[in-house]
Short mmCIF file of C-alpha atoms and ligand atoms in Angstrom, two decimals:
data_model
loop_
_atom_site.label_atom_id
_atom_site.label_comp_id
_atom_site.label_asym_id
_atom_site.label_seq_id
_atom_site.Cartn_x
_atom_site.Cartn_y
_atom_site.Cartn_z
CA MET A 11 112.86 126.67 120.01
CA GLY A 12 115.42 122.77 120.42
CA LYS A 13 116.70 121.67 117.24
CA SER A 14 115.24 118.32 116.08
CA GLN A 15 116.32 115.54 113.71
CA ILE A 16 113.16 114.01 113.59
CA ASN A 17 110.75 114.98 110.15
CA ILE A 18 107.03 115.00 110.86
CA PHE A 19 106.18 115.64 107.45
CA LYS A 20 105.25 112.11 105.30
CA GLU A 21 104.87 113.44 102.17
CA SER A 22 104.59 110.01 100.49
CA LEU A 23 101.83 109.18 102.28
CA LEU A 24 99.45 112.17 101.71
CA PRO A 25 97.18 112.10 98.08
CA LYS A 26 99.81 113.91 95.44
CA GLY A 27 98.68 117.14 95.13
CA GLY A 28 95.52 117.10 97.56
CA TYR A 29 92.08 117.18 96.12
CA LYS A 30 91.69 120.15 93.25
CA GLY A 31 88.21 121.47 93.76
CA GLY A 32 87.36 124.13 90.93
CA LYS A 33 87.97 128.29 91.23
CA SER A 34 84.70 129.60 92.87
CA LYS A 35 82.81 132.00 90.49
CA ALA A 36 83.83 135.07 91.92
CA GLU A 37 87.41 134.19 91.22
CA VAL A 38 86.65 132.98 87.35
CA ALA A 39 84.93 136.38 87.12
CA ALA A 40 88.18 138.34 88.08
CA LEU A 41 90.46 136.42 85.79
CA VAL A 42 88.54 136.47 82.49
CA GLY A 43 86.70 139.99 83.24
CA LYS A 44 83.61 138.86 82.39
CA LYS A 45 80.44 139.92 84.45
CA LYS A 46 78.30 136.68 84.14
CA VAL A 47 80.33 133.56 84.71
CA TYR A 48 78.25 129.91 84.62
CA LYS A 49 79.38 127.57 86.74
CA LEU A 50 79.29 123.86 85.14
CA SER A 51 82.09 122.43 87.41
CA SER A 52 81.15 121.07 90.24
CA ASN A 53 77.44 119.78 89.56
CA GLU A 54 75.46 121.67 92.05
CA ASN A 55 72.15 122.42 91.79
CA TYR A 56 71.55 125.07 89.39
CA LEU A 57 68.56 126.23 90.39
CA GLY A 58 69.64 127.19 94.27
CA ALA A 59 68.55 125.98 97.34
CA SER A 60 65.07 124.14 98.50
CA PRO A 61 63.22 127.88 100.01
CA LYS A 62 62.34 125.18 102.71
CA ALA A 63 65.14 124.66 103.66
CA LYS A 64 66.60 128.60 103.03
CA LYS A 65 63.26 129.08 105.43
CA ALA A 66 64.63 126.81 108.43
CA ILE A 67 68.29 128.76 108.17
CA LYS A 68 66.72 132.27 109.09
CA SER A 69 64.61 130.91 111.58
CA ALA A 70 67.49 128.78 113.38
CA VAL A 71 69.74 131.24 113.48
CA ASN A 72 68.14 132.25 116.61
CA ASP A 73 68.87 129.12 118.40
CA LEU A 74 72.74 129.50 117.40
CA ASN A 75 73.95 129.97 121.07
CA ILE A 76 72.85 126.35 121.95
CA TYR A 77 74.44 123.36 121.03
CA PRO A 78 73.10 121.04 118.19
CA GLU A 79 72.32 117.49 119.22
CA ARG A 80 75.05 115.60 120.15
CA THR A 81 74.65 112.95 117.71
CA ALA A 82 72.14 114.62 114.94
CA VAL A 83 69.29 112.32 116.21
CA ARG A 84 66.64 115.12 114.80
CA LEU A 85 68.36 114.61 111.22
CA ARG A 86 67.99 110.61 111.81
CA HIS A 87 64.36 110.05 112.56
CA ALA A 88 63.52 112.44 109.91
CA LEU A 89 65.87 110.36 107.00
CA SER A 90 63.89 107.16 109.01
CA LYS A 91 60.86 108.94 108.34
CA PHE A 92 61.67 109.78 104.61
CA TYR A 93 62.32 106.20 103.71
CA GLY A 94 59.02 104.93 104.83
CA GLY A 95 60.54 103.58 108.78
CA ILE A 96 62.02 100.91 106.38
CA LEU A 97 65.37 101.98 107.63
CA LYS A 98 65.36 102.81 111.49
CA PRO A 99 66.88 106.01 112.74
CA ASP A 100 69.98 104.11 114.17
CA GLN A 101 71.08 102.21 110.71
CA PHE A 102 71.96 106.22 109.76
CA VAL A 103 75.42 107.94 110.11
CA THR A 104 75.94 111.94 109.47
CA ASP A 105 78.67 114.11 108.83
CA ASN A 106 79.87 117.60 107.77
CA SER A 107 79.20 116.09 104.01
CA GLY A 108 79.72 112.90 101.36
CA VAL A 109 83.44 113.43 101.66
CA ALA A 110 83.60 114.10 105.11
CA LEU A 111 81.50 110.25 105.64
CA LEU A 112 83.65 108.47 102.74
CA GLU A 113 86.97 109.67 105.05
CA MET A 114 85.38 108.24 108.25
CA ILE A 115 84.28 105.33 106.61
CA GLU A 116 88.58 104.61 105.66
CA ARG A 117 89.35 105.88 109.23
CA ALA A 118 86.83 103.08 110.50
CA PHE A 119 87.50 100.36 108.79
CA LEU A 120 91.41 100.61 107.43
CA SER A 121 94.50 99.60 109.42
CA PRO A 122 98.33 99.41 107.48
CA GLY A 123 98.36 96.43 105.10
CA ASN A 124 94.70 96.49 104.06
CA GLU A 125 93.61 97.13 100.53
CA ILE A 126 90.38 98.87 99.08
CA ILE A 127 89.15 98.12 95.50
CA VAL A 128 88.35 101.27 93.33
CA CYS A 129 86.93 100.95 89.71
CA ASN A 130 88.35 104.04 87.77
CA PRO A 131 86.77 106.44 86.17
CA ALA A 132 86.13 106.95 89.89
CA PHE A 133 85.52 109.63 92.60
CA LYS A 134 89.02 110.78 93.52
CA PRO A 135 88.80 111.24 97.18
CA TYR A 136 87.96 107.27 97.52
CA HIS A 137 91.61 106.37 97.67
CA MET A 138 92.96 110.22 99.09
CA PHE A 139 93.18 108.72 102.96
CA ALA A 140 93.74 104.91 102.18
CA LYS A 141 97.46 105.81 101.81
CA LYS A 142 98.01 107.55 104.89
CA LEU A 143 95.96 105.23 106.81
CA GLY A 144 99.06 102.38 105.48
CA ALA A 145 96.37 100.47 103.38
CA SER A 146 96.85 100.20 99.31
CA VAL A 147 94.74 100.98 96.26
CA VAL A 148 93.72 98.22 93.45
CA ASP A 149 92.07 99.68 90.58
CA VAL A 150 89.84 97.43 88.71
CA PRO A 151 88.65 99.83 85.85
CA LEU A 152 85.37 99.66 84.54
CA LYS A 153 85.26 98.34 81.25
CA GLY A 154 84.27 98.82 77.76
CA LYS A 155 83.06 101.66 76.16
CA TYR A 156 79.68 101.85 78.36
CA TYR A 157 82.33 101.91 81.14
CA LYS A 158 80.63 98.59 82.78
CA LEU A 159 81.55 96.89 86.42
CA ASP A 160 84.32 94.00 85.88
CA ILE A 161 82.63 91.74 88.26
CA PRO A 162 85.12 88.60 87.14
CA ASN A 163 87.97 90.98 87.91
CA ILE A 164 86.46 92.57 90.95
CA LEU A 165 86.30 89.23 92.51
CA LYS A 166 89.46 88.28 91.45
CA ALA A 167 91.12 91.12 93.46
CA VAL A 168 89.97 90.52 96.60
CA ASN A 169 91.62 88.89 98.87
CA LYS A 170 91.95 88.27 102.89
CA LYS A 171 93.37 92.07 102.71
CA THR A 172 90.63 93.39 100.81
CA ARG A 173 88.57 95.54 103.18
CA LEU A 174 86.91 98.30 101.35
CA LEU A 175 85.19 98.14 97.65
CA PHE A 176 84.36 101.29 96.08
CA LEU A 177 81.36 101.47 94.17
CA CYS A 178 79.24 104.42 92.00
CA SER A 179 76.20 104.77 90.79
CA PRO A 180 75.41 107.16 89.18
CA ASN A 181 78.97 107.33 88.72
CA ASN A 182 81.09 110.31 88.91
CA PRO A 183 82.76 111.22 86.15
CA THR A 184 80.97 109.41 83.53
CA GLY A 185 77.42 109.63 84.42
CA THR A 186 76.96 106.01 83.58
CA HIS A 187 75.30 103.45 86.06
CA ILE A 188 75.50 99.96 87.55
CA SER A 189 72.71 97.79 87.05
CA MET A 190 70.63 95.86 89.62
CA GLU A 191 71.41 92.76 87.76
CA GLN A 192 75.22 93.68 88.01
CA LEU A 193 74.55 94.27 91.70
CA ASP A 194 72.90 91.21 92.13
CA GLU A 195 75.85 88.99 90.44
CA LEU A 196 78.51 90.60 92.22
CA LEU A 197 77.39 91.48 96.51
CA PRO A 198 76.33 88.18 97.46
CA GLN A 199 79.81 86.73 96.35
CA LEU A 200 81.49 89.34 98.58
CA PRO A 201 83.19 87.38 101.76
CA ALA A 202 81.87 89.39 104.73
CA HIS A 203 85.41 90.91 105.60
CA VAL A 204 84.81 92.87 102.60
CA VAL A 205 82.39 96.02 103.22
CA THR A 206 80.78 97.71 99.86
CA VAL A 207 80.68 101.84 99.73
CA PHE A 208 77.76 102.29 97.81
CA ASP A 209 78.14 105.95 96.54
CA GLU A 210 74.65 107.32 95.21
CA VAL A 211 74.72 110.90 95.81
CA TYR A 212 73.30 111.36 92.39
CA TYR A 213 70.37 108.61 92.74
CA GLN A 214 67.69 111.57 92.73
CA TYR A 215 67.80 111.63 88.67
CA ALA A 216 68.57 108.34 87.66
CA ASP A 217 65.64 107.63 85.06
CA ALA A 218 67.34 104.13 84.27
CA GLU A 219 65.00 101.26 84.74
CA ASP A 220 67.43 99.46 85.52
CA PHE A 221 68.94 101.31 88.23
CA THR A 222 68.75 101.06 92.17
CA THR A 223 70.03 102.42 95.22
CA ALA A 224 71.57 100.47 97.78
CA LEU A 225 68.20 100.60 99.89
CA PRO A 226 67.12 96.82 98.77
CA TYR A 227 70.81 95.36 99.46
CA VAL A 228 71.28 97.16 103.40
CA ASP A 229 67.42 96.31 103.91
CA ALA A 230 69.04 92.53 103.60
CA GLY A 231 71.71 92.89 105.81
CA MET A 232 74.10 93.08 103.51
CA ASN A 233 77.23 94.69 104.20
CA VAL A 234 76.62 98.05 102.31
CA ILE A 235 76.95 101.45 103.00
CA ALA A 236 75.15 103.58 100.80
CA VAL A 237 76.62 107.38 101.00
CA ASN A 238 74.19 110.16 100.02
CA SER A 239 74.93 114.12 99.96
CA PHE A 240 72.71 117.28 100.30
CA SER A 241 75.21 119.25 97.92
CA LYS A 242 73.41 117.73 95.04
CA ALA A 243 69.67 117.62 94.16
CA TYR A 244 69.08 119.24 97.33
CA GLY A 245 70.88 122.76 96.53
CA LEU A 246 72.97 122.21 99.73
CA ALA A 247 76.38 122.45 98.91
CA GLY A 248 77.39 125.35 101.30
CA MET A 249 75.65 123.49 104.23
CA ARG A 250 78.31 120.59 103.93
CA VAL A 251 75.91 117.66 105.34
CA GLY A 252 76.16 113.96 103.94
CA TYR A 253 74.72 110.95 105.36
CA GLY A 254 75.13 107.11 105.25
CA TYR A 255 72.48 104.21 105.72
CA THR A 256 73.63 100.65 106.59
CA THR A 257 73.06 97.76 108.65
CA GLU A 258 72.60 98.56 112.70
CA LYS A 259 75.77 96.94 113.47
CA LEU A 260 77.87 98.93 110.58
CA ALA A 261 76.32 102.65 111.63
CA LYS A 262 77.30 101.81 115.41
CA TYR A 263 80.62 100.86 114.23
CA ILE A 264 81.57 103.55 112.11
CA SER A 265 79.70 106.35 114.68
CA GLN A 266 81.93 105.60 117.09
CA LEU A 267 84.26 108.53 114.84
CA ILE A 268 81.82 111.09 114.73
CA ARG A 269 82.64 114.00 116.54
CA PRO A 270 80.17 115.28 119.02
CA PHE A 271 77.59 118.33 117.95
CA HIS A 272 79.53 117.36 114.28
CA LEU A 273 76.29 119.02 112.18
CA ASN A 274 75.48 122.44 112.98
CA THR A 275 72.40 123.81 113.75
CA LEU A 276 72.13 125.62 110.33
CA ALA A 277 72.95 122.20 108.59
CA MET A 278 70.95 120.21 110.42
CA ASP A 279 67.66 122.19 110.14
CA SER A 280 67.92 123.05 106.53
CA ALA A 281 68.40 119.17 105.66
CA ILE A 282 65.34 118.23 107.47
CA ALA A 283 63.23 120.91 105.70
CA ALA A 284 64.84 120.38 102.66
CA LEU A 285 64.18 116.15 103.09
CA GLN A 286 60.64 117.33 103.22
CA ASP A 287 60.73 119.65 100.03
CA LYS A 288 59.26 117.11 97.21
CA ALA A 289 58.11 119.74 94.80
CA TYR A 290 61.43 121.64 94.59
CA ILE A 291 63.15 117.98 94.25
CA LYS A 292 60.87 117.08 91.07
CA LYS A 293 61.50 120.36 89.85
CA THR A 294 65.53 120.32 90.04
CA VAL A 295 64.97 116.69 88.61
CA ASP A 296 62.88 117.86 85.78
CA LEU A 297 64.47 120.14 84.68
CA VAL A 298 68.23 117.93 83.93
CA LEU A 299 65.92 115.19 82.47
CA THR A 300 64.92 118.07 80.05
CA GLU A 301 67.73 120.07 79.59
CA LYS A 302 69.59 116.55 78.93
CA GLU A 303 68.07 115.83 76.16
CA TYR A 304 68.26 119.28 75.16
CA ILE A 305 71.97 119.16 75.13
CA TYR A 306 72.76 115.33 73.64
CA LYS A 307 70.34 116.94 70.54
CA ALA A 308 72.88 120.06 70.41
CA LEU A 309 76.20 117.64 70.85
CA ASP A 310 74.87 115.08 68.22
CA LYS A 311 74.92 117.96 66.02
CA LEU A 312 78.74 119.23 66.77
CA GLY A 313 79.80 115.79 66.44
CA VAL A 314 81.15 115.79 70.17
CA LYS A 315 81.43 112.21 71.69
CA TYR A 316 79.76 112.38 75.11
CA TRP A 317 78.31 109.92 77.64
CA LYS A 318 74.60 109.38 78.34
CA THR A 319 74.04 110.44 82.08
CA GLN A 320 72.10 109.54 84.73
CA ALA A 321 73.24 111.98 86.66
CA ASN A 322 73.04 115.98 86.55
CA PHE A 323 76.04 116.30 84.18
CA ILE A 324 77.41 115.22 80.94
CA THR A 325 80.92 114.03 80.54
CA ILE A 326 82.19 114.90 76.94
CA LYS A 327 85.53 114.42 75.33
CA PRO A 328 86.18 117.02 72.90
CA LYS A 329 89.13 116.33 70.24
CA MET A 330 91.45 119.36 72.05
CA LYS A 331 93.72 119.07 74.86
CA ASP A 332 91.71 118.98 78.33
CA LYS A 333 93.41 121.88 80.19
CA LEU A 334 93.24 123.90 76.55
CA PHE A 335 89.78 123.40 75.90
CA GLU A 336 88.76 124.68 79.62
CA GLU A 337 90.94 127.63 79.43
CA ALA A 338 89.06 128.11 76.26
CA MET A 339 85.82 127.70 77.96
CA LEU A 340 86.43 130.11 80.75
CA LYS A 341 87.11 133.00 78.18
CA SER A 342 83.77 132.46 77.08
CA GLY A 343 82.78 132.15 81.16
CA VAL A 344 81.59 128.64 81.13
CA MET A 345 83.69 126.67 83.65
CA VAL A 346 83.48 123.26 83.01
CA ARG A 347 85.92 120.23 84.60
CA PRO A 348 88.90 118.40 83.48
CA VAL A 349 88.83 114.62 84.99
CA VAL A 350 92.19 113.50 83.95
CA ASN A 351 92.68 113.08 88.33
CA PHE A 352 89.53 111.23 88.27
CA GLY A 353 91.12 108.20 85.83
CA ALA A 354 89.49 109.85 83.04
CA PRO A 355 92.12 111.80 80.44
CA GLY A 356 90.88 114.14 77.64
CA CYS A 357 87.27 113.84 79.25
CA ILE A 358 85.69 117.36 80.63
CA ARG A 359 82.83 116.86 82.62
CA VAL A 360 80.10 119.33 82.65
CA THR A 361 77.22 120.30 85.08
CA ILE A 362 73.39 120.24 83.23
CA GLY A 363 72.02 124.21 84.17
CA ASP A 364 69.30 125.76 82.98
CA ARG A 365 68.55 126.75 79.99
CA GLU A 366 70.11 130.08 79.53
CA ALA A 367 73.17 128.71 81.52
CA ASN A 368 73.11 125.14 78.78
CA GLN A 369 72.79 127.43 75.58
CA ALA A 370 75.95 129.55 76.83
CA TYR A 371 77.72 126.33 77.31
CA LEU A 372 76.84 124.76 73.98
CA ARG A 373 77.64 128.62 72.10
CA ALA A 374 81.06 128.40 73.75
CA LEU A 375 81.21 125.38 73.07
CA LYS A 376 80.89 125.67 69.29
CA LYS A 377 83.28 128.82 69.34
CA VAL A 378 86.13 127.29 70.85
CA LEU A 379 85.75 123.95 68.51
CA LYS A 380 85.84 125.90 65.46
C1 PLP B 417 80.26 110.63 93.36
C2 PLP B 417 81.12 111.76 94.75
N1 PLP B 417 80.29 111.68 95.84
C3 PLP B 417 80.45 112.20 96.82
C4 PLP B 417 80.78 113.50 96.84
C5 PLP B 417 79.91 114.40 97.76
O1 PLP B 417 79.64 115.24 98.07
P1 PLP B 417 79.44 116.40 99.30
O2 PLP B 417 80.97 116.56 99.85
O3 PLP B 417 79.49 118.35 98.80
O4 PLP B 417 78.69 116.47 100.22
C6 PLP B 417 80.82 113.98 95.37
C7 PLP B 417 80.74 115.63 95.19
O5 PLP B 417 80.73 116.08 94.12
C8 PLP B 417 80.57 112.88 94.40
O6 PLP B 417 80.58 113.46 92.73
#
């Protein structure tokens, strides 16, 4: 091979340090020498996957020699049915996870010189790919102790270069939500060249009266793309399936970037079955709603600062360095997630588990804070 002076590595355009996902349960178990490890660091469904989805995977194994549908048409029809026919199959886009869909949306809309708006604390992947695409990131932080959307400053930040506005409700990592009133105020004021990406992957858990998904806004024909995932309430994080819904025009445009046969057969069949498993979603949501009240009470007793949640995790701010806190919790076999790289320094996000896991978490917390 000849020598070349051309540098192919563009480190400055790549996300610094990449996305740091948490450790696996097995890694932690080996590290701390414990048999029982409670993984409360990735907001997965503590009950496992929907039984209907597991059954579908078993029977789909017989068809692994056959390519799946090229554009996930079966899943898009199932989604249309799930949304009561309000949305047509052509209003859905699917991809190998919510994160993959977020990246596809950025690839579809961002060119050098464009801008995106994020509202920190926010899910890190929103701005992971923007730089590489030549776009810059404008942060309009959530404001006040309840992390509300700063509508006047979002509108001020919008200019001719803005292409995407990322909103998340319930928000990761704060667990807070954006009210219907705020969306009614903000969305109609955005110019037509700004597309709102509305990340609602935790929507099943929200119980606030003024909570809304993006459905009414998409149904009204606004430039809004809702992002959803099968990794959370459906318990299929290992299958990697995400979907979005939007106007037919935007869906058609984004879909041009979908790789043919992108969803594998097991992923597609499990997602379709999980959508129909209403009883399982109810069981999952009921557990989270019960357990969050149990955890609030214990946190109040311990005097730990936390934010009330609309999702399946509770973010706390212990009076201790986040890294030290994480390590101390690990020693008790409890995996939690510092969210400094999501723009929330000193905060720790803890997934709501079943009663056994939550008791293990609270026991470890008491010990660590002593
Ligand atoms: C706010 C938010 N959006 C999207 C995702 C993407 O999930 P997945 O890529 O597993 O579908 C996550 C996962 O943690 C999330 O918290």
